Amino acid sequence: MAEAAMQRLYGEEDLACELLIPTQLYPLCLDPILSRAVEETGVTRVIDLCSGSAGPVPEILKDLRARGVEVEVVLTDLYPNLDAFEIARREGDGHITFVDAPIDAREVPSELAGLRAFFNAFHHFGPTDALAILQAAVAAGQPIVVVEVPERSLRSIVPLFLTPLFVWIATPFIRPMSLRRLLFTYLLPAVPLVCFWDGIVSQFRAYRPEELTALAERTGDSFTWEAGTHAAESVPGRVTYLLGRPARAGGASSGTQRSAADLS
């Protein structure tokens, strides 16, 4: 993945690409979705799949706790970034742990029971693997939530052409300062180009709510599914989400689609 390439290039965890997403977009959009998922399923253990460098998890956890929603997050990845996981664990105040062994999101071990979560990672999977992930959650009887920032629309793709400019502006503010980062950002502009390419590819691979619903409906009728979008009021941007839980947990009927207003 582009993020892994960037980490090898920098040798650090701070990625310029992460600064292209408004800091508060994740918690403002994810908190209502995760809060509902926890409330409707009664599951307070979140299995974060494809965690990467842990991204927004510590901030999301703090915001959830401020809302009175107590959860434990377990970070996992097929290629676990243990240094980043350890940093997140320390920031989690006892509420973040991690698995140091590789975890395939399509074959989650039975001992990792809990709400399966994909934060900005589901677009990396093609339809066959995406369906396998949903089917695995259904077979295990474990609820699942998918939240995606990329969106396959003109409104999301056009601003990406400014990505190199944003990276050039943001890079001096990333700490700690790195001569290698400066070299590959300004003299040999590999970093802006990787961020631009990764952004474009992510947008085109993103699933629309109706596509997520179509995949979910192929898993059978033992789960209820809900797909839609949710926009943050105070910052630009919105997320696409899919929420699935065992039918006995109640909630929306199979294949329901909701708009941002429904989660407010």
Coordinates of C-alpha atoms in Angstrom, one line a residue:
M1 CA 0.0 0.0 0.0
A2 CA 1.0 3.6 -0.5
E3 CA 1.1 4.2 3.3
A4 CA 3.6 1.4 3.8
A5 CA 5.8 2.8 1.0
M6 CA 5.6 6.2 2.7
Q7 CA 6.6 4.7 6.0
R8 CA 9.6 3.0 4.5
L9 CA 10.5 6.2 2.7
Y10 CA 10.3 8.4 5.8
G11 CA 11.3 5.8 8.4
E12 CA 8.7 7.5 10.7
E13 CA 5.0 7.4 11.4
D14 CA 3.9 10.9 10.6
L15 CA 2.7 11.0 7.0
A16 CA 2.1 14.2 5.1
C17 CA -0.9 12.5 3.4
E18 CA -2.8 12.3 6.7
L19 CA -2.8 16.1 7.0
L20 CA -4.9 16.3 3.9
I21 CA -8.0 15.1 5.9
P22 CA -9.5 17.6 8.4
T23 CA -8.4 16.5 11.9
Q24 CA -11.9 16.5 13.3
L25 CA -13.6 14.7 10.3
Y26 CA -13.0 11.3 11.7
P27 CA -14.4 11.8 15.3
L28 CA -17.2 14.0 14.1
C29 CA -18.4 11.5 11.6
L30 CA -17.4 8.2 13.2
D31 CA -18.6 8.9 16.7
P32 CA -22.4 8.9 15.9
I33 CA -22.0 5.7 13.8
L34 CA -19.9 3.9 16.4
S35 CA -22.1 5.1 19.3
R36 CA -25.1 3.6 17.6
A37 CA -23.3 0.4 16.8
V38 CA -22.3 -0.1 20.4
E39 CA -25.7 0.8 21.7
E40 CA -27.6 -1.4 19.3
T41 CA -25.4 -4.5 19.6
G42 CA -24.2 -4.1 23.3
V43 CA -20.7 -4.9 22.1
T44 CA -18.0 -2.7 23.7
R45 CA -14.9 -4.4 22.2
V46 CA -13.9 -3.0 18.8
I47 CA -11.6 -5.0 16.6
D48 CA -10.0 -2.5 14.4
L49 CA -9.0 -4.3 11.2
C50 CA -6.4 -3.0 8.8
S51 CA -5.2 -0.5 11.4
G52 CA -2.2 0.7 9.5
S53 CA -0.4 3.2 11.8
A54 CA -3.6 3.4 14.1
G55 CA -4.6 6.7 12.4
P56 CA -7.5 8.4 14.2
V57 CA -8.2 5.6 16.7
P58 CA -6.9 7.4 19.9
E59 CA -8.8 10.6 19.0
I60 CA -12.0 8.7 18.3
L61 CA -11.7 6.8 21.5
K62 CA -11.3 10.0 23.5
D63 CA -14.3 11.5 21.9
L64 CA -16.4 8.4 22.5
R65 CA -15.5 8.4 26.2
A66 CA -16.4 12.1 26.4
R67 CA -19.8 11.0 25.1
G68 CA -20.1 8.5 27.8
V69 CA -19.4 5.5 25.5
E70 CA -16.8 3.2 27.0
V71 CA -15.1 0.9 24.5
E72 CA -11.9 -1.1 24.2
V73 CA -10.1 -1.0 20.9
V74 CA -7.9 -3.8 19.6
L75 CA -5.6 -2.8 16.8
T76 CA -4.8 -5.4 14.1
D77 CA -3.2 -5.6 10.7
L78 CA -1.9 -8.1 8.2
Y79 CA 1.4 -6.2 8.5
P80 CA 1.3 -4.9 12.0
N81 CA 3.1 -1.6 12.6
L82 CA 4.2 -2.4 16.2
D83 CA 5.9 1.0 16.8
A84 CA 2.8 2.9 15.8
F85 CA 0.6 0.4 17.8
E86 CA 2.6 1.0 20.9
I87 CA 2.3 4.7 20.6
A88 CA -1.5 4.4 20.2
R89 CA -1.6 2.0 23.2
R90 CA 0.1 4.6 25.4
E91 CA -2.3 7.3 24.2
G92 CA -5.3 5.0 24.9
D93 CA -5.1 5.2 28.7
G94 CA -5.6 1.5 29.1
H95 CA -8.4 1.3 26.5
I96 CA -6.2 0.4 23.4
T97 CA -4.4 -2.9 22.9
F98 CA -3.0 -4.6 19.9
V99 CA -2.2 -8.0 18.3
D100 CA 1.4 -8.3 17.3
A101 CA 0.7 -11.2 14.9
P102 CA -0.6 -10.7 11.3
I103 CA -4.4 -10.7 11.2
D104 CA -6.2 -11.3 7.8
A105 CA -9.4 -9.3 7.8
R106 CA -11.0 -12.1 5.7
E107 CA -10.2 -14.7 8.4
V108 CA -10.4 -13.1 11.8
P109 CA -9.5 -15.6 14.6
S110 CA -12.5 -16.6 16.8
E111 CA -10.7 -15.3 19.9
L112 CA -11.0 -11.8 18.5
A113 CA -14.7 -11.4 19.2
G114 CA -16.2 -8.0 19.0
L115 CA -17.4 -5.2 16.7
R116 CA -15.3 -5.6 13.5
A117 CA -14.3 -2.1 12.3
F118 CA -12.7 -0.8 9.1
F119 CA -11.7 2.9 9.3
N120 CA -10.8 4.1 5.9
A121 CA -9.5 0.7 4.7
F122 CA -12.4 -1.1 3.1
H123 CA -11.8 0.5 -0.4
H124 CA -8.5 -1.5 -0.5
F125 CA -10.5 -4.6 -1.0
G126 CA -12.1 -5.6 -4.4
P127 CA -15.7 -6.9 -4.4
T128 CA -14.7 -10.5 -4.0
D129 CA -12.6 -9.9 -0.9
A130 CA -15.1 -7.3 0.4
L131 CA -17.9 -9.9 0.2
A132 CA -15.7 -12.5 1.9
I133 CA -15.1 -10.0 4.8
L134 CA -18.8 -9.4 5.3
Q135 CA -19.6 -13.2 5.0
A136 CA -16.9 -14.0 7.6
A137 CA -18.5 -11.5 10.0
V138 CA -21.9 -13.0 9.5
A139 CA -20.6 -16.6 9.9
A140 CA -19.0 -15.6 13.2
G141 CA -22.0 -13.7 14.3
Q142 CA -19.9 -10.6 14.9
P143 CA -21.2 -7.1 14.1
I144 CA -19.3 -5.0 11.6
V145 CA -18.9 -1.4 10.8
V146 CA -17.2 0.1 7.7
V147 CA -16.5 3.9 7.6
E148 CA -14.9 5.4 4.5
V149 CA -13.6 8.9 3.7
P150 CA -12.9 8.3 0.0
E151 CA -16.0 8.9 -2.2
R152 CA -16.3 8.1 -5.9
S153 CA -17.7 11.5 -6.9
L154 CA -16.6 14.6 -8.8
R155 CA -16.8 16.7 -5.6
S156 CA -14.1 14.5 -4.0
I157 CA -11.9 13.9 -6.9
V158 CA -11.4 17.4 -8.3
P159 CA -9.8 18.8 -5.0
L160 CA -7.2 16.0 -5.1
F161 CA -5.4 17.8 -7.9
L162 CA -4.3 20.3 -5.3
T163 CA -2.7 17.5 -3.2
P164 CA 1.0 18.3 -4.1
L165 CA 0.4 21.9 -3.0
F166 CA -1.2 20.8 0.3
V167 CA 1.7 18.5 1.0
W168 CA 4.3 21.1 0.2
I169 CA 2.6 23.5 2.6
A170 CA 2.0 20.9 5.4
T171 CA 5.4 19.3 5.4
P172 CA 7.3 22.0 7.5
F173 CA 4.7 21.6 10.3
I174 CA 5.3 17.8 10.7
R175 CA 7.4 17.0 13.7
P176 CA 10.0 15.8 14.2
M177 CA 11.6 17.5 11.3
S178 CA 13.4 15.1 8.9
L179 CA 16.0 15.9 6.3
R180 CA 14.9 12.8 4.4
R181 CA 11.3 14.0 4.4
L182 CA 12.4 17.4 3.1
L183 CA 14.5 15.8 0.4
F184 CA 11.7 13.6 -1.0
T185 CA 9.1 16.3 -0.7
Y186 CA 10.9 19.3 -2.3
L187 CA 14.0 18.3 -4.2
L188 CA 12.7 14.9 -5.4
P189 CA 8.9 15.3 -5.0
A190 CA 8.1 11.6 -4.5
V191 CA 5.9 12.2 -1.4
P192 CA 3.5 14.7 -3.1
L193 CA 3.2 12.4 -6.1
V194 CA 2.5 9.3 -3.9
C195 CA -0.1 11.2 -1.9
F196 CA -1.8 12.4 -5.1
W197 CA -1.8 8.9 -6.7
D198 CA -3.0 7.2 -3.5
G199 CA -5.8 9.7 -3.2
I200 CA -6.9 9.3 -6.8
V201 CA -6.9 5.5 -6.6
S202 CA -8.7 5.5 -3.3
Q203 CA -11.5 7.7 -4.7
F204 CA -12.1 5.5 -7.7
R205 CA -12.1 2.3 -5.6
A206 CA -14.5 3.7 -3.0
Y207 CA -17.8 1.9 -2.6
R208 CA -21.1 3.9 -2.8
P209 CA -23.8 3.1 -0.2
E210 CA -25.9 1.2 -2.8
E211 CA -22.9 -0.9 -3.7
L212 CA -22.2 -1.7 0.0
T213 CA -25.9 -2.6 0.4
A214 CA -25.7 -4.9 -2.7
L215 CA -22.7 -6.7 -1.2
A216 CA -24.3 -7.0 2.2
E217 CA -27.6 -8.5 0.8
R218 CA -25.6 -11.4 -0.7
T219 CA -24.6 -12.6 2.8
G220 CA -28.1 -13.9 3.6
D221 CA -30.8 -12.8 6.0
S222 CA -29.3 -13.4 9.4
F223 CA -28.0 -9.9 9.7
T224 CA -29.6 -6.5 9.4
W225 CA -27.6 -4.0 7.3
E226 CA -27.6 -0.2 7.0
A227 CA -25.6 1.9 4.5
G228 CA -25.5 5.6 4.0
T229 CA -23.5 8.8 4.3
H230 CA -22.9 11.1 7.2
A231 CA -21.5 14.6 7.0
A232 CA -19.9 16.6 9.8
E233 CA -21.4 20.0 10.4
S234 CA -18.3 22.0 11.5
V235 CA -15.8 20.7 8.9
P236 CA -16.0 20.0 5.2
G237 CA -16.4 16.4 4.1
R238 CA -18.5 13.3 4.8
V239 CA -18.1 9.6 5.2
T240 CA -19.8 6.6 3.7
Y241 CA -20.6 3.8 6.1
L242 CA -22.0 0.3 6.4
L243 CA -23.3 -1.1 9.6
G244 CA -24.2 -4.8 10.0
R245 CA -25.4 -6.7 13.1
P246 CA -27.1 -9.9 13.9
A247 CA -30.8 -9.7 13.3
R248 CA -31.6 -10.5 16.9
A249 CA -29.8 -7.2 17.9
G250 CA -32.7 -5.3 16.3
G251 CA -32.4 -2.1 14.3
A252 CA -33.1 -1.3 10.7
S253 CA -34.3 -3.9 8.3
S254 CA -32.0 -5.6 5.8
G255 CA -30.7 -3.4 3.1
T256 CA -31.7 0.0 4.6
Q257 CA -30.0 3.1 3.3
R258 CA -29.9 6.3 5.4
S259 CA -28.7 9.8 4.9
A260 CA -26.5 12.0 7.0
A261 CA -29.5 13.6 8.7
D262 CA -30.7 10.3 10.1
L263 CA -27.6 10.1 12.3
S264 CA -27.6 13.6 13.6

